[in-house]
Amino acid sequence: MKSVGIFLLVGVLTLWMVLPSWSGTILPVQKIPRVKLGTCPPDNIRCAWAKPNECAMDSDCKGKMKCCHSHCAMRCVYPEQA
């Protein structure tokens, strides 16, 4: 009789562990990278050291600005061609 009780306990614990995956939990929405129109302007500056980046992708920038390498860091700048 003890083995039946242990078997039921293990079964209930197994269902309890699996249940959250069946509950329809909603995953957080991830930011989808979006490339904006235009090209980055040339950056002919020689850098002695890197500076902190202000952006990582175009969608980090407001309006029509793009995330481009400018003045030793990634910055939001207006594109050359839109």
Coordinates of C-alpha atoms in Angstrom, one line a residue:
M1 CA 0.0 0.0 0.0
K2 CA 2.9 2.3 0.7
S3 CA 4.2 1.9 -2.9
V4 CA 0.8 3.1 -4.3
G5 CA 0.9 6.2 -2.1
I6 CA 4.5 7.0 -3.3
F7 CA 3.4 6.3 -6.9
L8 CA 0.5 8.8 -6.6
L9 CA 2.8 11.4 -4.9
V10 CA 5.3 11.1 -7.7
G11 CA 2.5 11.4 -10.3
V12 CA 1.1 14.5 -8.7
L13 CA 4.5 16.1 -8.4
T14 CA 5.2 15.3 -12.1
L15 CA 2.0 16.9 -13.2
W16 CA 2.6 19.9 -11.0
M17 CA 6.0 20.4 -12.7
V18 CA 4.6 20.1 -16.2
L19 CA 1.5 22.2 -15.7
P20 CA 3.1 25.7 -16.1
S21 CA 4.1 24.7 -19.7
W22 CA 0.5 23.9 -20.5
S23 CA -1.0 27.0 -18.9
G24 CA -0.5 29.2 -21.9
T25 CA 2.0 31.5 -20.4
I26 CA 2.8 34.4 -22.7
L27 CA 6.4 35.0 -23.5
P28 CA 7.8 38.6 -23.4
V29 CA 7.8 40.4 -26.7
Q30 CA 11.3 40.8 -28.1
K31 CA 12.5 43.9 -29.9
I32 CA 12.6 43.1 -33.6
P33 CA 15.6 44.8 -35.3
R34 CA 14.5 47.0 -38.1
V35 CA 16.9 48.4 -40.7
K36 CA 16.0 51.9 -41.8
L37 CA 16.4 53.2 -45.3
G38 CA 19.6 55.0 -46.4
T39 CA 23.3 54.5 -45.9
C40 CA 25.6 55.5 -43.1
P41 CA 27.7 58.6 -43.9
P42 CA 31.5 57.9 -44.2
D43 CA 33.4 58.2 -40.9
N44 CA 37.1 58.9 -41.7
I45 CA 38.1 59.8 -38.2
R46 CA 41.0 57.8 -36.7
C47 CA 40.2 56.8 -33.1
A48 CA 42.8 56.7 -30.4
W49 CA 40.3 54.8 -28.2
A50 CA 36.7 53.7 -28.5
K51 CA 33.9 55.7 -26.8
P52 CA 30.7 54.3 -25.3
N53 CA 28.0 53.3 -27.9
E54 CA 24.8 55.2 -27.9
C55 CA 22.9 52.6 -30.0
A56 CA 23.1 49.0 -31.1
M57 CA 20.6 48.9 -34.0
D58 CA 18.6 51.2 -36.2
S59 CA 15.5 50.7 -34.1
D60 CA 17.2 52.3 -31.1
C61 CA 17.3 55.6 -33.0
K62 CA 14.4 58.1 -33.3
G63 CA 12.7 59.0 -36.6
K64 CA 14.8 58.5 -39.8
M65 CA 18.1 58.3 -37.9
K66 CA 20.3 55.2 -38.3
C67 CA 22.7 53.6 -35.9
C68 CA 26.1 54.1 -37.6
H69 CA 29.8 54.2 -36.6
S70 CA 30.5 57.9 -36.1
H71 CA 33.3 59.6 -34.1
C72 CA 34.7 56.5 -32.5
A73 CA 31.3 55.0 -31.4
M74 CA 27.9 53.8 -32.6
R75 CA 25.7 56.8 -32.7
C76 CA 22.3 57.8 -34.1
V77 CA 23.0 59.9 -37.2
Y78 CA 21.0 61.0 -40.2
P79 CA 21.6 58.7 -43.2
E80 CA 23.3 59.9 -46.4
Q81 CA 20.6 58.7 -48.7
A82 CA 16.9 58.2 -47.6

